[in-house]
Coordinates of C-alpha atoms and ligand atoms in Angstrom, one line a residue:
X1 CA 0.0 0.0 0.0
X2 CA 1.4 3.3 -0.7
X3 CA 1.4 5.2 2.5
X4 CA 2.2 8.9 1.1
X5 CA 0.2 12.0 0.8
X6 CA -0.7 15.5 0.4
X7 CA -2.2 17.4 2.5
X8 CA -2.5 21.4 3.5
X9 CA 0.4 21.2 0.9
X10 CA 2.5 19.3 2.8
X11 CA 4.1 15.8 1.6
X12 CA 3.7 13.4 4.3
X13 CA 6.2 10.3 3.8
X14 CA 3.4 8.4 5.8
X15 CA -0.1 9.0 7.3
X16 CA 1.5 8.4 10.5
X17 CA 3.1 10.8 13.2
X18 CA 4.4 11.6 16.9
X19 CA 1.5 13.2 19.1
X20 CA 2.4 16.9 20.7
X21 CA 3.6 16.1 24.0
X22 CA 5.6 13.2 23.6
X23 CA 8.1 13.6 21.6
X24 CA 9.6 16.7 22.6
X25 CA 10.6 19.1 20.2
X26 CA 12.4 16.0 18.2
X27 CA 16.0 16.3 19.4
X28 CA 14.8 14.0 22.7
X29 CA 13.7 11.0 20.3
X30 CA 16.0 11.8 17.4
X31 CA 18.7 8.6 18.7
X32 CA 16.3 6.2 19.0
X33 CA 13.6 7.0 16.2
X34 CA 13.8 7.0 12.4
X35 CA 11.9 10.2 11.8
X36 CA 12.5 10.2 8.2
X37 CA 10.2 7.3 8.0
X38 CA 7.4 9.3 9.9
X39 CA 4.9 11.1 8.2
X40 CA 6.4 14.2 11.0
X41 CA 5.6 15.0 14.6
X42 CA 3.8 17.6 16.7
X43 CA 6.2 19.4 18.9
X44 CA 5.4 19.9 22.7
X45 CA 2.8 22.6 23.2
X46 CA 4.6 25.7 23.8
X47 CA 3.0 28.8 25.9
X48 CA 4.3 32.3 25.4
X49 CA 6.5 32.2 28.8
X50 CA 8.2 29.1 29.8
X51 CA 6.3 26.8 32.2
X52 CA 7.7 24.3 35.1
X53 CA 4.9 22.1 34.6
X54 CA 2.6 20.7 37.8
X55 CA 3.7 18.8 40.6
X56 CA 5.4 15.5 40.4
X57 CA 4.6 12.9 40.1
X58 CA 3.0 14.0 36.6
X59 CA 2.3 10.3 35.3
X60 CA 0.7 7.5 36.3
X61 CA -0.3 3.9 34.8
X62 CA -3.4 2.6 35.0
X63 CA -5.3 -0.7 33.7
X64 CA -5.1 0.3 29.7
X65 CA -4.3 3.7 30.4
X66 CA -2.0 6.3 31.2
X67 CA -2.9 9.5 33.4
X68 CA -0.6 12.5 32.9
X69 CA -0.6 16.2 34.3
X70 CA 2.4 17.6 33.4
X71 CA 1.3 21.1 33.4
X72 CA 2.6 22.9 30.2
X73 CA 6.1 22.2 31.0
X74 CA 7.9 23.7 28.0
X75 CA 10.9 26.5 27.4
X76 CA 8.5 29.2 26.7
X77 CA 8.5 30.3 22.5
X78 CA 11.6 32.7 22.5
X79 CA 13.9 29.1 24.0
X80 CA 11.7 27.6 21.3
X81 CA 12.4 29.8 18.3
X82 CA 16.2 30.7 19.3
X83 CA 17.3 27.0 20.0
X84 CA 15.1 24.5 19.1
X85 CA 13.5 24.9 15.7
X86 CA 17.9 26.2 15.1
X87 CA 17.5 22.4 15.7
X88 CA 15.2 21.2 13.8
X89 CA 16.4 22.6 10.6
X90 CA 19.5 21.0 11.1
X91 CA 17.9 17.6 11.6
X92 CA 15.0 17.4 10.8
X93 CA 14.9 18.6 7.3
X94 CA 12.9 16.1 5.5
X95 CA 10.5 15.9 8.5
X96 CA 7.2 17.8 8.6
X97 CA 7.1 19.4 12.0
X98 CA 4.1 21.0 13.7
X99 CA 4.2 23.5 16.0
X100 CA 1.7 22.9 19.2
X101 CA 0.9 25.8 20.5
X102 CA -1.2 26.9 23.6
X103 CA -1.8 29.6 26.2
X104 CA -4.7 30.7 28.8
X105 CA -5.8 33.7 27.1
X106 CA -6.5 34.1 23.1
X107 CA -3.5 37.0 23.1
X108 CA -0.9 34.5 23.9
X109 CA -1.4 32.4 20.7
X110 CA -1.2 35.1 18.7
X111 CA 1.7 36.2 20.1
X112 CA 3.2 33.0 19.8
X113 CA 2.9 32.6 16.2
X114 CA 3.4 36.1 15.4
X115 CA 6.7 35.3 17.4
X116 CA 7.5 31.7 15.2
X117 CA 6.3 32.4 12.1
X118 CA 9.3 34.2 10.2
X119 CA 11.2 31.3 11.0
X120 CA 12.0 27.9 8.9
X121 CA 12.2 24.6 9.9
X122 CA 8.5 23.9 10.5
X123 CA 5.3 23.3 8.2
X124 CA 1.9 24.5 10.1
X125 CA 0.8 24.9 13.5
X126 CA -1.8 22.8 16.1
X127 CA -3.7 25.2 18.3
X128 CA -3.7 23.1 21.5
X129 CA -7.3 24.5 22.6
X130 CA -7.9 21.4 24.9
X131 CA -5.1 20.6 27.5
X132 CA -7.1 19.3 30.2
X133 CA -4.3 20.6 32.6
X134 CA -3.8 24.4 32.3
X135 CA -4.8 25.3 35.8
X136 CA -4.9 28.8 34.8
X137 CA -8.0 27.6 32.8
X138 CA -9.4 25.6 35.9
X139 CA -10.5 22.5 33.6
X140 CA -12.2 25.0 31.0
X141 CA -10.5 24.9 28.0
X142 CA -11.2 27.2 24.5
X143 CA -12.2 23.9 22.9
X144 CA -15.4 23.8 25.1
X145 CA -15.8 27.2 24.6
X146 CA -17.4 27.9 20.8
X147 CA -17.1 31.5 21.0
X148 CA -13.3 30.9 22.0
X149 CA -13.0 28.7 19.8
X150 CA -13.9 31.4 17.0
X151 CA -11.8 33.5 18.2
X152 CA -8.6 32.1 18.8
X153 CA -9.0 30.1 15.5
X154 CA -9.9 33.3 13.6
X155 CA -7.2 35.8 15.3
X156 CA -4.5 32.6 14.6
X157 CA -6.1 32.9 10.9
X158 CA -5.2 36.2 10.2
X159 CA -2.0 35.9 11.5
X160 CA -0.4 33.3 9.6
X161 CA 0.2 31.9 5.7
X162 CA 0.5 28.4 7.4
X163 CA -1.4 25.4 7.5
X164 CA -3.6 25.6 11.1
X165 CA -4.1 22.3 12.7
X166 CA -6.8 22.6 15.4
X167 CA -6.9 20.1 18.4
X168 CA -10.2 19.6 20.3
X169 CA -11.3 17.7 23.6
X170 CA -13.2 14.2 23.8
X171 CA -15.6 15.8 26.2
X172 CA -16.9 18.0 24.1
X173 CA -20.8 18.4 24.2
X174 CA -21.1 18.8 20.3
X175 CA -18.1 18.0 19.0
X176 CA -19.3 18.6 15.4
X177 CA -20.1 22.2 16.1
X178 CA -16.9 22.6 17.3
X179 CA -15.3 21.5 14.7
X180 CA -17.7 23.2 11.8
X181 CA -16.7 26.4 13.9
X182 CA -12.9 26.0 13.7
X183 CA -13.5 25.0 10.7
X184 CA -15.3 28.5 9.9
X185 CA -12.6 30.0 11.5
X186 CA -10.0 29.2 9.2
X187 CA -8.7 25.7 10.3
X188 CA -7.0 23.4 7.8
X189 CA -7.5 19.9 9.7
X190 CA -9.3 19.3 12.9
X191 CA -7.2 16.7 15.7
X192 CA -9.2 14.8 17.8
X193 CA -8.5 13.8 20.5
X194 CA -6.8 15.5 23.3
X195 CA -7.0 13.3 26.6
X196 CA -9.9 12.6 28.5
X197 CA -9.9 14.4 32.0
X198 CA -9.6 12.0 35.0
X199 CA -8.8 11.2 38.4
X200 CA -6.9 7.9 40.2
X201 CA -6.9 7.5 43.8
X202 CA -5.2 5.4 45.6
X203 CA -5.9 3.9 49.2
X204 CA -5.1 4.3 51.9
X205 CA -6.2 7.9 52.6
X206 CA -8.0 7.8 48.8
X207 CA -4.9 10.0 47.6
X208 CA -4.5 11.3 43.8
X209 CA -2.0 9.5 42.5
X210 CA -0.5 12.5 40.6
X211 CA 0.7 15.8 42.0
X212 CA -2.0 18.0 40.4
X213 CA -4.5 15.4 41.4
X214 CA -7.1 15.2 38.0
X215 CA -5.0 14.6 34.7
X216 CA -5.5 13.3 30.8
X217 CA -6.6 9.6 30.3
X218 CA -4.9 8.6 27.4
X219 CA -3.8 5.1 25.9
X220 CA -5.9 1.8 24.7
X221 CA -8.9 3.4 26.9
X222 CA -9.0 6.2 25.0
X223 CA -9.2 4.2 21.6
X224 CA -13.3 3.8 21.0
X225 CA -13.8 7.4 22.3
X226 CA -11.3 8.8 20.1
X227 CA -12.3 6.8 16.8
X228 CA -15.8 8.0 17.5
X229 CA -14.9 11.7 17.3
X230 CA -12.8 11.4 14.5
X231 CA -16.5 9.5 12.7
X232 CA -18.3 12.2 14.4
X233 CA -16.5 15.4 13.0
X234 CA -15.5 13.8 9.6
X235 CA -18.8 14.0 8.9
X236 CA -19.3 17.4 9.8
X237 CA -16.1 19.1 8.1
X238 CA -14.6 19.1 4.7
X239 CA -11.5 19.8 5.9
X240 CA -9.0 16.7 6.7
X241 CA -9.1 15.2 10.6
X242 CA -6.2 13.9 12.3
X243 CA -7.1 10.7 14.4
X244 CA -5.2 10.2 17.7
X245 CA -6.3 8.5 20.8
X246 CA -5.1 5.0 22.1
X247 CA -3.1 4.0 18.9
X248 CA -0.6 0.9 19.6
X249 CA -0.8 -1.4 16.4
X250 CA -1.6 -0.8 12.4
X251 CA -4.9 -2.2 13.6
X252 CA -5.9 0.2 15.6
X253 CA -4.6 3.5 12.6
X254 CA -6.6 1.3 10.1
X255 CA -9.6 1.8 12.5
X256 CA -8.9 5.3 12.4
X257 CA -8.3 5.9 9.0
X258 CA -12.0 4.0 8.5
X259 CA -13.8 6.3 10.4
X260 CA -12.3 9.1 8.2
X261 CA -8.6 10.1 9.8
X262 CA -6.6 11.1 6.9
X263 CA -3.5 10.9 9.3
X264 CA -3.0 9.7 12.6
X265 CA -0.5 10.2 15.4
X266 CA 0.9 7.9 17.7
X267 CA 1.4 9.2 21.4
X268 CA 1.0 7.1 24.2
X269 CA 2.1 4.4 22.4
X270 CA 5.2 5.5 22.2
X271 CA 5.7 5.8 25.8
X272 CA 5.4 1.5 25.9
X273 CA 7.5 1.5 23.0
X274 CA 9.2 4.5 21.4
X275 CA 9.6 2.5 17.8
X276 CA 5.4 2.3 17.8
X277 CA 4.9 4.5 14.9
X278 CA 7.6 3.2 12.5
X279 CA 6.3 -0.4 13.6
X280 CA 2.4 0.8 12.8
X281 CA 4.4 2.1 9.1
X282 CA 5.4 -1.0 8.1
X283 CA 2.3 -2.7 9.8
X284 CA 0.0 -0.3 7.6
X285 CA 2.1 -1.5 4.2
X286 CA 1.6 -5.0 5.2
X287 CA -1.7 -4.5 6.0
X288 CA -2.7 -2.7 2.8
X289 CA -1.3 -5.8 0.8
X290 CA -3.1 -8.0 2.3
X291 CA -6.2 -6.4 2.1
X292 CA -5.8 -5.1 -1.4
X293 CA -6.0 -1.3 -0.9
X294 CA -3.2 0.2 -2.9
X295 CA -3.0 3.6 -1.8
X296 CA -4.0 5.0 2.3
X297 CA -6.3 7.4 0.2
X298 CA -7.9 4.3 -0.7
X299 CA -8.8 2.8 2.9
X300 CA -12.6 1.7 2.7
X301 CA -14.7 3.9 5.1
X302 CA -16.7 2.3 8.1
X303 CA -20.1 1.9 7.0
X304 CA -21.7 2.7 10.6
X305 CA -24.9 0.5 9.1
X306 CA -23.0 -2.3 8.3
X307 CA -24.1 -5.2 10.4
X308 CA -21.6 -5.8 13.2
X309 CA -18.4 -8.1 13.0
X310 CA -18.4 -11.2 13.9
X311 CA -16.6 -11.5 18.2
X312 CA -13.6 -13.5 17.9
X313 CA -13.2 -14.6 21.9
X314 CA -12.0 -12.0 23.5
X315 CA -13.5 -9.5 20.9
X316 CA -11.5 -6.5 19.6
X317 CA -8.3 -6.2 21.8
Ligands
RRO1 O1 1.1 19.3 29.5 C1 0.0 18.6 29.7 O2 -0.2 18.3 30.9 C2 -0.9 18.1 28.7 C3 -1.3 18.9 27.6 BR1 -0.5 20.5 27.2 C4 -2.3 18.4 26.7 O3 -2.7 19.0 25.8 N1 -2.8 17.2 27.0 C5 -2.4 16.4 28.1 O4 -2.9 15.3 28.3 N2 -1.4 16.9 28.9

């Protein structure tokens, strides 16, 4: 199957790449991943002034998930623009790189792209309106916010030549408004999904296990909710969606891409293994072959009618 594609006028080697947040800014998973074989990576959301993050500890496992609250920790946009997209032009050349960015008032995005954008060494930007774990935004964040969601979108809009990739939140009341807005707002692809806010205690004494105490679910729980919303607001948008949620195998993208992703990215998966997303690359191409779809283009949508699949014991892992 040939895995390559245009979109937002970018060539992507593969329809697969590294989630914002876990991956760094690229230089922290250069050694041990091929990049090149990627289809690119998100960076690490940056906020206009660097950012500590929460209290440790910031991660936690839990039965098919992962719970994280690391707070924004980034090295604010000048660090970002003097030293590590200097970086990333020097590496990363063939790699389409995203820029995450995100703040706690609409000012600060723009300001953080007005601050980026004469630079080279990255393709587009993905407006992180839906970290669950800004505590400046006390669990309210833009994405749940249509209004701010206009508004961010559209200042970002008029700011910028480049691609806009706009992340939303799982919890979302109407997701599909949401994304029909950013959408009218000037966004070239819609990601979905951020993580899922959540809390773990643990006894005795019924103590959060994470420093901030409520965090992101991500991970294999994540998978079904985040599949959904990419069926969900692919049917509401014309623009491309971005799948991400809970992707560990080619089996699980190939779910994605049938609901309507037109690229996914691999995050928590990486975490288990950091050579996920080249793995789900080949496993795609093997995949493909075997089910005789040439092109990822080509990936036969979900027909949510269809009658459902047979359970193998154990069902869908
Ligand atoms: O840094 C975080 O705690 C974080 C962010 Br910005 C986000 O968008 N999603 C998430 O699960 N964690």
């Amino acid at each position: 199957m040939r895995l390559e594609r245009e979109l937002f006028g970018v060539r992507f080697r593969a329809p697969v790449l590294l989630a914002a947040g876990t991956c760094g800014f690229g230089r922290e998973v250069a050694d041990v991943v091929d990049l090149e074989r990627l289809g690119g990576l998100v960076t690490k959301s940056v906020t206009l002034e660097p950012r500590a993050g929460n209290r440790p500890p910031r991660v936690a496992e839990l039965p098919g998930a992962m719970l994280n609250s690391i707070g924004l920790a980034n090295p604010g946009a000048e660090a970002v623009r003097r030293d590590r997209l200097s970086w990333i032009r020097e590496h990363l050349a063939g790699v389409p790189v995203w820029v995450s960015v995100a703040g706690h008032r609409p000012d600060e995005y723009v300001d953080i792209v007005r601050m980026l954008d004469a630079e080279r060494g990255f393709v587009g930007y993905e407006l992180n309106l839906s970290c669950p774990n800004d505590t400046r935004l006390e669990g309210r964040s833009f994405a749940l916010d249509p209004d701010a969601v206009d508004e961010v979108v559209g200042r970002v809009r008029r700011s910028t030549d480049r691609p806009l990739l706009v992340k939303l939140a799982p919890h979302d009341p109407d997701l599909p408004d949401t994304a029909r807005r950013a959408e009218g707002a000037g966004a070239d692809g819609i990601t979905v999904v951020n993580t899922l806010p959540g809390l773990a205690l643990r006894a005795p004494g019924s103590r959060p296990l994470l420093g901030a105490g409520p965090g992101g679910i991500s991970g294999p729980a994540l998978r079904a909710v985040g599949v959904h919303a990419v069926w969900r607001v692919a049917a509401a948008v014309e623009v491309p969606v971005v799948g991400v949620g809970g992707i560990l195998s080619a089996e699980d993208a190939w779910q994605y891409l049938s609901a309507g992703a037109s690229l996914v990215q691999v995050g928590t998966g990486s975490f288990a293994d950091p050579r996920c997303a080249e793995r789900i690359v080949g496993g795609l191409e093997r995949l493909g072959r075997e089910r005789g779809v040439e092109s990822v283009e080509r990936v036969p949508r979900t027909d949510p009618a269809a009658r459902p699949a047979p359970l193998e014991a154990g069902g869908v892992r």
